[in-house]
Amino acid sequence: MTPLNNKRILLGVTGSIACYKAADLASKLRQAGAEVDVILTSAATQFITPLTFQSVTGRRAYVDADLWGSEGHVLHISLAKEADLLVVAPATANTLAKLAHGIADNLLALAAVACESPLLIAPAMDGGMYHHAATQANIETLKKRGAVIVGPEEGHLASGLRMVGRMTEPAELLGHIRQTLARGGPLAGKHVVVSAGGTQEPIDPVRFIANRSSGKQGYALAQAALDLGATVTLVSGPTALAAPVGATRVDVRTAGEMLTAVLEYSRGADALVMAAAVADFRPEQIAEHKIKKGGDAPVIKLAHTADVLKEVAAQKNGRPKVMVGFAAESRDLVENAEKKLTSKGLDLIVANDVSAADAGFEVDTNRVTLLFADGSKEDLPLMGKDEMAAVILQRVAGLLK
Ligand code: CTP
């Protein structure tokens, strides 16, 4: 379940070459579980047809002619009232002006005036038009009224120039839409810090000790916290994953850097969810130059790293209200996890059998037991890491109540 599930999105499409991206956005919204009604302005129909949108949304797409059709006098009202969110993407300078001033001379502009739901706008136009004082003033007016303006981005424009004016990519828009719909969720106004991925402990300038953590579960937890309306800081070890839209990402490499960042960002936070696989040992000495293979094989002496959770729990001031840890175990799952729950001063520990092929490192699924500080337990069956993250964050929201 994402904030998009079963939500009605009214998508207004206006006359820009970025209309082709709007079709992709409509498709992504539907795949994420939303019901998408599309209104095209007459200029948009010069670039793309209603049929394109009907094909990806499975629903009728509307044009100005429908305003005067059989449903005429109520169509803009019903579309507006049923919408959980109005998205205008791409939004031209002309439509921005209409939205800012309440001009209602086409079906989309009429629906916008009738709509009381949040408004998200993705402008797309030539750079000069975007920087025009009138456009900038209209954007300011809309922002002051609470509209979410996403983009435009810098890049190649239809004029052939590289300037600010490109519509934000659909995948990123989807993240902003998700975040806008999550407003007012159970974690609204709460700051959640999530750590994710593994750390790397350098041996010399080219080698390091790492672990198998992919960061998938941690990134899913960050998205799940955003989906419940939280403000999220994601402290991440090296990974190729893209941070969820709306999360503030802090990149770290070593266990030492993870400790510094988590201590700093979790001070006074509502919750810390420590999903990172932090190295327990690091080479005591880091060789200044690459260790050559000639001669005897080197013996690398290891030293302990700090335990991040213990250090956070030991703070006199600013300990997060709820602390969640993960226990990666290959045997005696519950017994070992219980010990960590107590020794690390946690409110909840997620016990994870990493020896199973379908759970733990690298795979997309997980199977865990939740152990709470009050002694209660909850077994979660095999499920996707996204789904599991949603359940864990619901429990965090429950503990924060
Ligand atoms: N953790 C931490 N700092 C470390 C190591 C682990 O804060 N230096 C956190 C992890 O992020 C996780 C929890 O502690 O939330 C348990 O991690 P795990 O690797 O299962 O246990 P360890 O404490 O490292 O103990 P062991 O390796 O002996 O099982």
Short mmCIF file of C-alpha atoms and ligand atoms in Angstrom, two decimals:
data_model
loop_
_atom_site.label_atom_id
_atom_site.label_comp_id
_atom_site.label_asym_id
_atom_site.label_seq_id
_atom_site.Cartn_x
_atom_site.Cartn_y
_atom_site.Cartn_z
CA MET A 1 0.00 0.00 0.00
CA THR A 2 1.45 3.37 -1.02
CA PRO A 3 -0.20 6.77 -0.55
CA LEU A 4 -1.21 6.46 -4.23
CA ASN A 5 -3.30 3.34 -3.76
CA ASN A 6 -6.93 3.95 -4.80
CA LYS A 7 -6.33 7.71 -4.92
CA ARG A 8 -8.02 9.80 -7.61
CA ILE A 9 -5.52 11.97 -9.45
CA LEU A 10 -6.77 14.63 -11.83
CA LEU A 11 -3.95 15.19 -14.33
CA GLY A 12 -4.09 18.39 -16.38
CA VAL A 13 -1.94 18.32 -19.51
CA THR A 14 -1.16 21.58 -21.31
CA GLY A 15 0.52 22.50 -24.61
CA SER A 16 4.21 21.70 -24.35
CA ILE A 17 6.47 19.18 -26.05
CA ALA A 18 6.80 17.64 -22.55
CA CYS A 19 3.28 16.20 -23.14
CA TYR A 20 4.93 12.94 -24.15
CA LYS A 21 6.36 12.66 -20.64
CA ALA A 22 2.89 13.27 -19.20
CA ALA A 23 1.75 10.00 -20.81
CA ASP A 24 4.55 8.20 -18.97
CA LEU A 25 3.56 9.94 -15.73
CA ALA A 26 -0.09 8.89 -16.18
CA SER A 27 1.07 5.30 -16.76
CA LYS A 28 3.33 5.33 -13.68
CA LEU A 29 0.50 6.73 -11.53
CA ARG A 30 -1.81 3.96 -12.64
CA GLN A 31 0.81 1.29 -12.03
CA ALA A 32 1.22 2.69 -8.51
CA GLY A 33 -2.46 2.05 -7.88
CA ALA A 34 -4.03 5.46 -8.59
CA GLU A 35 -7.10 6.18 -10.71
CA VAL A 36 -6.13 8.85 -13.18
CA ASP A 37 -8.51 11.27 -14.91
CA VAL A 38 -6.85 13.36 -17.60
CA ILE A 39 -7.91 16.72 -19.01
CA LEU A 40 -6.03 17.98 -22.09
CA THR A 41 -6.12 21.63 -23.11
CA SER A 42 -6.65 22.30 -26.83
CA ALA A 43 -2.94 23.17 -27.18
CA ALA A 44 -2.02 19.83 -25.57
CA THR A 45 -4.08 17.99 -28.21
CA GLN A 46 -1.71 19.44 -30.84
CA PHE A 47 1.09 17.41 -29.24
CA ILE A 48 -0.69 14.26 -28.03
CA THR A 49 -4.14 12.67 -28.27
CA PRO A 50 -6.68 11.77 -25.57
CA LEU A 51 -6.42 8.19 -26.87
CA THR A 52 -2.80 8.00 -25.66
CA PHE A 53 -3.94 8.79 -22.11
CA GLN A 54 -7.00 6.56 -22.30
CA SER A 55 -4.72 3.70 -23.33
CA VAL A 56 -2.46 4.08 -20.30
CA THR A 57 -5.07 5.02 -17.66
CA GLY A 58 -7.90 2.74 -18.76
CA ARG A 59 -10.23 5.72 -18.27
CA ARG A 60 -11.71 8.37 -20.49
CA ALA A 61 -9.53 11.44 -21.11
CA TYR A 62 -11.31 14.78 -21.48
CA VAL A 63 -10.92 17.75 -23.83
CA ASP A 64 -12.62 21.16 -24.03
CA ALA A 65 -15.38 19.81 -26.29
CA ASP A 66 -16.57 17.65 -23.36
CA LEU A 67 -17.36 20.80 -21.41
CA TRP A 68 -20.22 21.48 -23.79
CA GLY A 69 -21.24 17.84 -24.18
CA SER A 70 -24.00 15.85 -22.50
CA GLU A 71 -22.30 15.90 -19.05
CA GLY A 72 -21.41 19.57 -19.75
CA HIS A 73 -22.53 21.62 -16.81
CA VAL A 74 -21.24 19.27 -14.11
CA LEU A 75 -18.17 17.64 -15.64
CA HIS A 76 -15.60 20.11 -14.28
CA ILE A 77 -17.26 20.01 -10.85
CA SER A 78 -17.37 16.22 -10.59
CA LEU A 79 -13.78 15.80 -11.82
CA ALA A 80 -12.61 18.44 -9.33
CA LYS A 81 -14.57 17.14 -6.35
CA GLU A 82 -13.55 13.52 -6.82
CA ALA A 83 -9.85 14.33 -7.10
CA ASP A 84 -7.54 13.73 -4.13
CA LEU A 85 -4.88 15.74 -5.92
CA LEU A 86 -4.74 17.97 -9.01
CA VAL A 87 -1.49 17.64 -10.94
CA VAL A 88 -0.76 19.95 -13.87
CA ALA A 89 2.13 18.48 -15.85
CA PRO A 90 3.40 19.94 -18.08
CA ALA A 91 2.20 23.41 -17.08
CA THR A 92 2.81 26.15 -19.67
CA ALA A 93 3.35 29.83 -18.84
CA ASN A 94 -0.20 30.48 -20.10
CA THR A 95 -1.79 27.88 -17.78
CA LEU A 96 0.33 29.07 -14.81
CA ALA A 97 -1.08 32.56 -15.41
CA LYS A 98 -4.64 31.21 -15.50
CA LEU A 99 -4.14 29.16 -12.32
CA ALA A 100 -2.59 32.12 -10.49
CA HIS A 101 -5.42 34.47 -11.43
CA GLY A 102 -8.41 32.14 -11.33
CA ILE A 103 -9.13 32.52 -15.04
CA ALA A 104 -11.48 29.68 -15.98
CA ASP A 105 -11.84 29.69 -19.75
CA ASN A 106 -11.26 26.01 -20.54
CA LEU A 107 -12.15 22.67 -18.94
CA LEU A 108 -8.85 22.29 -17.05
CA ALA A 109 -8.81 25.87 -15.74
CA LEU A 110 -12.46 25.54 -14.70
CA ALA A 111 -11.78 22.28 -12.85
CA ALA A 112 -8.78 23.92 -11.14
CA VAL A 113 -10.97 26.72 -9.77
CA ALA A 114 -13.54 24.15 -8.60
CA CYS A 115 -10.91 21.88 -6.99
CA GLU A 116 -10.25 22.11 -3.23
CA SER A 117 -7.61 19.35 -3.15
CA PRO A 118 -3.86 20.03 -3.09
CA LEU A 119 -2.32 21.27 -6.36
CA LEU A 120 1.02 20.11 -7.74
CA ILE A 121 2.44 21.85 -10.80
CA ALA A 122 5.34 20.83 -13.05
CA PRO A 123 6.15 23.83 -15.26
CA ALA A 124 7.72 23.31 -18.70
CA MET A 125 8.59 26.11 -21.09
CA ASP A 126 11.38 27.97 -22.81
CA GLY A 127 13.96 29.42 -20.41
CA GLY A 128 13.17 33.02 -21.33
CA MET A 129 9.46 32.50 -20.72
CA TYR A 130 10.21 30.85 -17.38
CA HIS A 131 12.37 33.75 -16.21
CA HIS A 132 9.86 36.38 -17.38
CA ALA A 133 8.74 38.54 -14.45
CA ALA A 134 5.08 37.64 -15.04
CA THR A 135 5.77 33.88 -14.91
CA GLN A 136 7.91 34.24 -11.78
CA ALA A 137 5.21 36.35 -10.09
CA ASN A 138 2.55 33.77 -11.00
CA ILE A 139 4.67 30.96 -9.54
CA GLU A 140 5.16 32.96 -6.33
CA THR A 141 1.39 33.56 -6.09
CA LEU A 142 0.69 29.86 -6.50
CA LYS A 143 3.36 28.89 -3.95
CA LYS A 144 1.93 31.33 -1.40
CA ARG A 145 -1.44 29.71 -1.92
CA GLY A 146 0.07 26.33 -1.03
CA ALA A 147 0.68 24.85 -4.48
CA VAL A 148 3.66 22.50 -4.77
CA ILE A 149 5.83 23.59 -7.69
CA VAL A 150 8.25 20.91 -8.93
CA GLY A 151 10.99 22.00 -11.35
CA PRO A 152 11.54 23.02 -14.05
CA GLU A 153 15.01 21.54 -14.49
CA GLU A 154 17.99 22.71 -16.47
CA GLY A 155 18.65 20.85 -19.71
CA HIS A 156 18.11 20.65 -23.44
CA LEU A 157 15.01 22.61 -24.52
CA ALA A 158 12.94 22.50 -27.73
CA SER A 159 14.66 25.73 -28.81
CA GLY A 160 17.93 23.78 -28.94
CA LEU A 161 19.37 25.74 -26.00
CA ARG A 162 20.40 24.38 -22.60
CA MET A 163 18.45 26.38 -20.02
CA VAL A 164 16.08 25.99 -17.09
CA GLY A 165 12.69 24.98 -18.47
CA ARG A 166 12.55 21.18 -18.84
CA MET A 167 9.74 19.38 -17.08
CA THR A 168 10.95 17.23 -14.15
CA GLU A 169 11.18 13.54 -15.10
CA PRO A 170 8.04 11.46 -14.41
CA ALA A 171 9.77 9.13 -11.90
CA GLU A 172 10.76 12.10 -9.77
CA LEU A 173 7.35 13.75 -10.16
CA LEU A 174 5.83 10.52 -8.90
CA GLY A 175 7.92 10.84 -5.71
CA HIS A 176 6.70 14.41 -5.17
CA ILE A 177 3.09 13.34 -5.77
CA ARG A 178 3.55 10.52 -3.23
CA GLN A 179 4.97 12.99 -0.71
CA THR A 180 2.15 15.49 -1.25
CA LEU A 181 -0.48 12.79 -0.72
CA ALA A 182 1.33 11.64 2.45
CA ARG A 183 0.89 15.04 4.13
CA GLY A 184 -1.00 14.76 7.37
CA GLY A 185 -0.15 11.05 7.76
CA PRO A 186 0.50 9.43 11.18
CA LEU A 187 4.15 10.58 11.16
CA ALA A 188 3.42 14.17 10.04
CA GLY A 189 5.64 16.61 11.92
CA LYS A 190 7.97 13.77 13.05
CA HIS A 191 11.64 13.49 12.17
CA VAL A 192 12.76 9.96 11.37
CA VAL A 193 16.42 9.09 10.80
CA VAL A 194 17.10 5.89 8.87
CA SER A 195 20.55 4.37 8.36
CA ALA A 196 21.03 2.09 5.38
CA GLY A 197 23.59 0.04 3.47
CA GLY A 198 26.91 -1.34 4.57
CA THR A 199 30.08 0.49 5.52
CA GLN A 200 33.54 0.20 3.95
CA GLU A 201 36.69 0.08 6.05
CA PRO A 202 39.79 0.93 4.04
CA ILE A 203 42.89 -1.29 4.08
CA ASP A 204 44.93 0.79 1.66
CA PRO A 205 44.04 3.34 -1.10
CA VAL A 206 42.45 0.65 -3.32
CA ARG A 207 41.09 -2.02 -0.96
CA PHE A 208 38.49 -2.14 1.77
CA ILE A 209 36.55 -4.53 4.00
CA ALA A 210 32.82 -4.42 3.24
CA ASN A 211 29.73 -6.58 3.75
CA ARG A 212 26.82 -7.87 1.67
CA SER A 213 24.25 -5.23 2.62
CA SER A 214 22.60 -3.73 -0.50
CA GLY A 215 20.75 -0.93 1.29
CA LYS A 216 17.40 -2.12 -0.13
CA GLN A 217 15.66 -2.59 3.23
CA GLY A 218 16.96 0.72 4.59
CA TYR A 219 15.90 2.66 1.48
CA ALA A 220 12.47 1.02 1.65
CA LEU A 221 12.21 2.09 5.32
CA ALA A 222 13.04 5.69 4.37
CA GLN A 223 10.32 5.63 1.69
CA ALA A 224 7.84 4.09 4.14
CA ALA A 225 8.54 6.87 6.67
CA LEU A 226 7.96 9.49 3.94
CA ASP A 227 4.73 7.70 2.97
CA LEU A 228 3.46 8.25 6.53
CA GLY A 229 4.27 11.95 6.29
CA ALA A 230 7.59 12.05 8.20
CA THR A 231 10.59 14.27 7.54
CA VAL A 232 13.33 11.80 6.73
CA THR A 233 17.12 11.87 6.99
CA LEU A 234 18.74 8.89 5.29
CA VAL A 235 22.30 8.18 6.44
CA SER A 236 23.62 5.89 3.76
CA GLY A 237 26.67 3.75 3.18
CA PRO A 238 27.89 3.44 -0.43
CA THR A 239 25.13 2.04 -2.70
CA ALA A 240 23.90 2.53 -6.26
CA LEU A 241 20.32 3.07 -5.04
CA ALA A 242 18.60 6.42 -5.59
CA ALA A 243 17.33 8.12 -2.44
CA PRO A 244 13.53 8.38 -2.25
CA VAL A 245 12.21 11.80 -3.29
CA GLY A 246 11.88 14.00 -0.22
CA ALA A 247 14.53 12.29 1.93
CA THR A 248 17.65 14.23 2.91
CA ARG A 249 20.50 11.88 2.12
CA VAL A 250 23.77 11.98 4.04
CA ASP A 251 26.51 9.84 2.47
CA VAL A 252 29.03 8.09 4.67
CA ARG A 253 31.64 5.45 4.02
CA THR A 254 33.15 4.09 7.22
CA ALA A 255 31.68 3.01 10.56
CA GLY A 256 33.34 6.07 12.10
CA GLU A 257 31.58 8.39 9.63
CA MET A 258 28.30 6.53 10.24
CA LEU A 259 28.67 7.14 13.99
CA THR A 260 29.35 10.87 13.55
CA ALA A 261 26.45 11.36 11.12
CA VAL A 262 23.90 9.30 13.08
CA LEU A 263 24.81 11.06 16.36
CA GLU A 264 24.45 14.45 14.70
CA TYR A 265 21.20 13.88 12.79
CA SER A 266 19.38 11.71 15.33
CA ARG A 267 19.85 14.21 18.18
CA GLY A 268 16.30 15.18 19.20
CA ALA A 269 14.76 13.09 16.38
CA ASP A 270 11.49 11.26 16.97
CA ALA A 271 12.82 7.93 15.73
CA LEU A 272 16.07 6.28 14.67
CA VAL A 273 15.76 3.18 12.51
CA MET A 274 19.20 1.62 12.27
CA ALA A 275 19.07 -0.70 9.27
CA ALA A 276 22.69 -0.17 8.25
CA ALA A 277 25.10 -3.09 8.43
CA VAL A 278 27.86 -1.27 10.27
CA ALA A 279 31.29 -2.90 10.28
CA ASP A 280 32.24 -4.28 13.68
CA PHE A 281 35.95 -4.25 12.85
CA ARG A 282 38.27 -2.02 10.84
CA PRO A 283 41.94 -2.39 9.93
CA GLU A 284 43.90 -0.85 12.79
CA GLN A 285 46.28 0.82 10.33
CA ILE A 286 45.38 2.07 6.85
CA ALA A 287 48.39 1.71 4.53
CA GLU A 288 49.25 5.04 2.90
CA HIS A 289 50.21 3.32 -0.37
CA LYS A 290 48.85 0.29 -2.16
CA ILE A 291 50.14 -2.90 -0.52
CA LYS A 292 52.23 -4.74 -3.13
CA LYS A 293 51.71 -8.45 -3.64
CA GLY A 294 55.41 -9.37 -3.63
CA GLY A 295 56.88 -10.87 -0.46
CA ASP A 296 54.87 -12.41 2.37
CA ALA A 297 51.08 -12.11 2.44
CA PRO A 298 50.24 -9.25 4.81
CA VAL A 299 48.59 -9.85 8.17
CA ILE A 300 45.93 -7.22 8.76
CA LYS A 301 45.33 -6.43 12.40
CA LEU A 302 41.75 -5.40 13.11
CA ALA A 303 40.37 -3.04 15.75
CA HIS A 304 36.81 -2.72 17.06
CA THR A 305 34.58 0.04 15.72
CA ALA A 306 32.13 1.89 17.98
CA ASP A 307 28.61 0.49 18.35
CA VAL A 308 26.47 3.29 16.88
CA LEU A 309 23.23 2.31 18.63
CA LYS A 310 24.92 2.02 22.02
CA GLU A 311 26.55 5.43 21.60
CA VAL A 312 23.21 7.01 20.62
CA ALA A 313 21.37 5.33 23.52
CA ALA A 314 24.05 6.49 25.98
CA GLN A 315 23.52 10.18 25.15
CA LYS A 316 22.32 12.26 28.08
CA ASN A 317 20.37 14.67 25.92
CA GLY A 318 18.64 14.23 22.61
CA ARG A 319 18.21 10.44 22.53
CA PRO A 320 15.59 9.74 19.83
CA LYS A 321 12.17 8.95 21.33
CA VAL A 322 12.01 5.58 19.58
CA MET A 323 15.04 3.49 18.64
CA VAL A 324 14.78 0.55 16.28
CA GLY A 325 17.60 -1.88 15.52
CA PHE A 326 18.00 -4.86 13.22
CA ALA A 327 19.54 -8.15 14.25
CA ALA A 328 21.23 -9.98 11.41
CA GLU A 329 21.57 -13.56 12.66
CA SER A 330 22.49 -16.86 11.10
CA ARG A 331 21.50 -18.94 14.18
CA ASP A 332 19.53 -18.64 17.49
CA LEU A 333 17.61 -15.75 15.93
CA VAL A 334 15.25 -14.79 18.75
CA GLU A 335 17.71 -15.37 21.63
CA ASN A 336 20.44 -13.28 20.00
CA ALA A 337 18.00 -10.55 18.99
CA GLU A 338 16.59 -10.34 22.55
CA LYS A 339 20.12 -9.81 23.90
CA LYS A 340 20.69 -6.96 21.41
CA LEU A 341 17.30 -5.39 22.23
CA THR A 342 18.39 -5.05 25.87
CA SER A 343 22.10 -4.34 25.47
CA LYS A 344 21.53 -1.61 22.86
CA GLY A 345 18.65 0.02 24.78
CA LEU A 346 16.12 -0.38 21.94
CA ASP A 347 12.33 -0.05 21.79
CA LEU A 348 12.05 -2.53 18.92
CA ILE A 349 14.38 -4.96 17.18
CA VAL A 350 13.76 -6.54 13.80
CA ALA A 351 15.23 -10.04 13.90
CA ASN A 352 16.37 -11.20 10.52
CA ASP A 353 17.57 -14.71 9.61
CA VAL A 354 20.21 -13.84 7.01
CA SER A 355 21.00 -17.47 6.26
CA ALA A 356 17.67 -17.96 4.41
CA ALA A 357 17.90 -17.66 0.60
CA ASP A 358 14.74 -15.55 0.31
CA ALA A 359 15.41 -13.15 3.20
CA GLY A 360 18.12 -10.73 4.28
CA PHE A 361 20.97 -9.51 2.11
CA GLU A 362 20.59 -8.51 -1.56
CA VAL A 363 17.17 -10.14 -2.24
CA ASP A 364 13.89 -8.21 -2.55
CA THR A 365 12.03 -10.17 0.13
CA ASN A 366 12.39 -10.56 3.86
CA ARG A 367 10.95 -12.60 6.74
CA VAL A 368 11.42 -11.25 10.26
CA THR A 369 10.29 -11.34 13.87
CA LEU A 370 9.61 -8.06 15.65
CA LEU A 371 10.62 -8.03 19.32
CA PHE A 372 9.39 -5.11 21.43
CA ALA A 373 10.89 -3.77 24.66
CA ASP A 374 7.67 -4.70 26.54
CA GLY A 375 8.33 -8.37 25.73
CA SER A 376 5.73 -8.73 22.97
CA LYS A 377 6.64 -10.46 19.69
CA GLU A 378 5.22 -10.36 16.17
CA ASP A 379 6.18 -12.78 13.38
CA LEU A 380 5.97 -11.24 9.91
CA PRO A 381 5.69 -13.75 7.05
CA LEU A 382 7.78 -13.61 3.87
CA MET A 383 7.00 -10.34 2.10
CA GLY A 384 8.57 -7.71 -0.13
CA LYS A 385 11.03 -5.33 1.54
CA ASP A 386 8.73 -2.39 0.64
CA GLU A 387 5.77 -4.05 2.32
CA MET A 388 7.86 -4.99 5.35
CA ALA A 389 9.15 -1.43 5.64
CA ALA A 390 5.55 -0.17 5.69
CA VAL A 391 4.65 -2.52 8.56
CA ILE A 392 7.75 -1.57 10.59
CA LEU A 393 7.05 2.17 10.19
CA GLN A 394 3.42 1.64 11.23
CA ARG A 395 4.75 0.03 14.43
CA VAL A 396 7.12 2.99 14.92
CA ALA A 397 4.16 5.36 14.53
CA GLY A 398 2.30 3.27 17.14
CA LEU A 399 5.25 3.51 19.58
CA LEU A 400 5.39 7.28 19.10
CA LYS A 401 1.73 7.74 19.99
N1 CTP B 1 25.03 -1.65 14.82
C1 CTP B 1 25.53 -0.46 15.26
N2 CTP B 1 26.88 -0.28 15.32
C2 CTP B 1 27.73 -1.27 14.99
C3 CTP B 1 27.21 -2.50 14.56
C4 CTP B 1 25.84 -2.68 14.50
O1 CTP B 1 24.77 0.44 15.59
N3 CTP B 1 29.04 -1.05 15.04
C5 CTP B 1 23.56 -1.81 14.77
C6 CTP B 1 23.02 -2.30 13.44
O2 CTP B 1 22.71 -1.22 12.59
C7 CTP B 1 21.79 -3.06 13.85
C8 CTP B 1 22.14 -3.59 15.23
O3 CTP B 1 23.20 -2.78 15.69
O4 CTP B 1 20.65 -2.25 13.95
C9 CTP B 1 22.55 -5.04 15.28
O5 CTP B 1 23.55 -5.26 14.31
P1 CTP B 1 24.13 -6.74 14.09
O6 CTP B 1 25.17 -6.71 13.03
O7 CTP B 1 23.02 -7.72 14.00
O8 CTP B 1 24.81 -7.02 15.50
P2 CTP B 1 26.12 -6.53 16.15
O9 CTP B 1 25.81 -5.56 17.22
O10 CTP B 1 27.13 -6.13 15.14
O11 CTP B 1 26.60 -7.88 16.90
P3 CTP B 1 27.12 -9.29 16.24
O12 CTP B 1 27.91 -8.91 15.00
O13 CTP B 1 27.97 -9.87 17.29
O14 CTP B 1 25.91 -10.12 15.94
#
